[in-house]
Amino acid sequence: MKTLIALLLLCVAAWSVSALAESPIARDLPPGLQIPDAARPSASFDVDRATEAYLNLLSPEQRRLSDAYFEGGYWLRLWQLLYGFGVAAILLISGLSRRMRDIARGMTHFRWLQTVIYAVFWLVAGFVLDLPLTIYSDFVREHQYGLATQDFGAWFWDQTKGLIVSLIVAPFVLALLYGAIRRAGARWWIWASGIAFVFTLFSIMLSPVFVEPLFNDYKPLREGEMRQAILSLAHANQIPTEHVVEFDASKQTTRISANVAGFAGTTRVALNDNLINKTSLPEIKAVMGHEMGHYVLNHGVRLTVYITLVLAFGFWFVHRLLDRALLRWGPKLGLEDRADPAALPLAVAILGLYFFLATPVLNSIIRQAEAEADAYGLNAAREPHGFAMAAMRLSTYRKIHPGPLEEVIFYDHPSGYERVHGSMLWFKENQDNPTARAAAATPAAAATPAQ
């Protein structure tokens, strides 16, 4: 174990130094709204020409970097699956998982508490064993493509905080799941699906309000035209809140983002400082219209139902394969039955395989909800140029024009092309809308970043 830790520390030092030594990448588009001439209102407005003009805002180098980053993610998913298999094999074949279970049993006679103790050991062991790939995927690679801003110490502290949150919540969820396994027998996967539904629902609703502030500072959005525009949009769409906040995501990333989350008095509208500082007011209104669409259309609840159904099939998949695997290899590995926590690495590996195979299904479910929020946001904010420009900013790290099959398999959001094309189609049908025309009326004013 000491040798493993020493190797991990060596990897940390080498990778962090190499990542920080990389020269910055000019990946971002310039601040402010940029409307191509072909996208301005006219009697002969052409949706395809306007779309292509927006796509051409990306330089060939920016497009190459975007494609390379996104396509590299396809392979990364495979390496993460295989790496996960390797971690499970280490825990099982070395007997580490079995020893963690035996230690837990030696500490208490309560089976639920044994599961909690084992889960704590398992989470820590998994954190350490996963660290090399996590460093590469979430730190080194993000710096290589100009998407990350943290030094290694700050990044690792965020990872540690995430582990602490997991140690507080996950052991008790796993204890509940194993309690269902013991009580329900072969039907455990049905009970587990119900538990997953409740946990996922509360995570989606509450995590942005109660967990995310552990990683960023949230403060009321500064007074001014931007705050009034967002509140006006929220009121018009019957979102029950006066709580609009900004958070300092720029200390971690160069990405723009926002969300509307919460319920029962906790609802709040949040946007990160990158969105505030890099974009124009039409872009911010377009993005917030999209996020408010998720809230108004109840996507949190609906996606929880759909994802739980997918997860139910996943639990059934685990049930079928885990019992067979335990019959064949259980005695050699010191594993007892499906209710044995020591078999958790094997169950997680099987579930990981299922989710890898189910990637197109999950992505399609989420992509459909995102497309609905796009349409809602365009009608709510009436800022087609703002939405097209925001889509182009996202396309600096998302391949902008994938093939049809590529989009179905790998995209959990509509592609940049689809979003810009949809914006221009909306604009063609609404050229007389005063809000939509206003952004294109005065180029100099339109290019001013929001403040």
XYZ file of C-alpha atoms in Angstrom, residues 89 93 161 225 235 255 380 382:
8
model
C -10.399 -6.747 -9.974
C -8.594 -10.633 -6.329
C -14.740 17.708 -0.431
C -30.360 45.850 -15.753
C -41.988 36.405 -12.942
C -17.208 27.293 -19.072
C -39.816 32.890 -23.314
C -37.323 35.924 -27.507
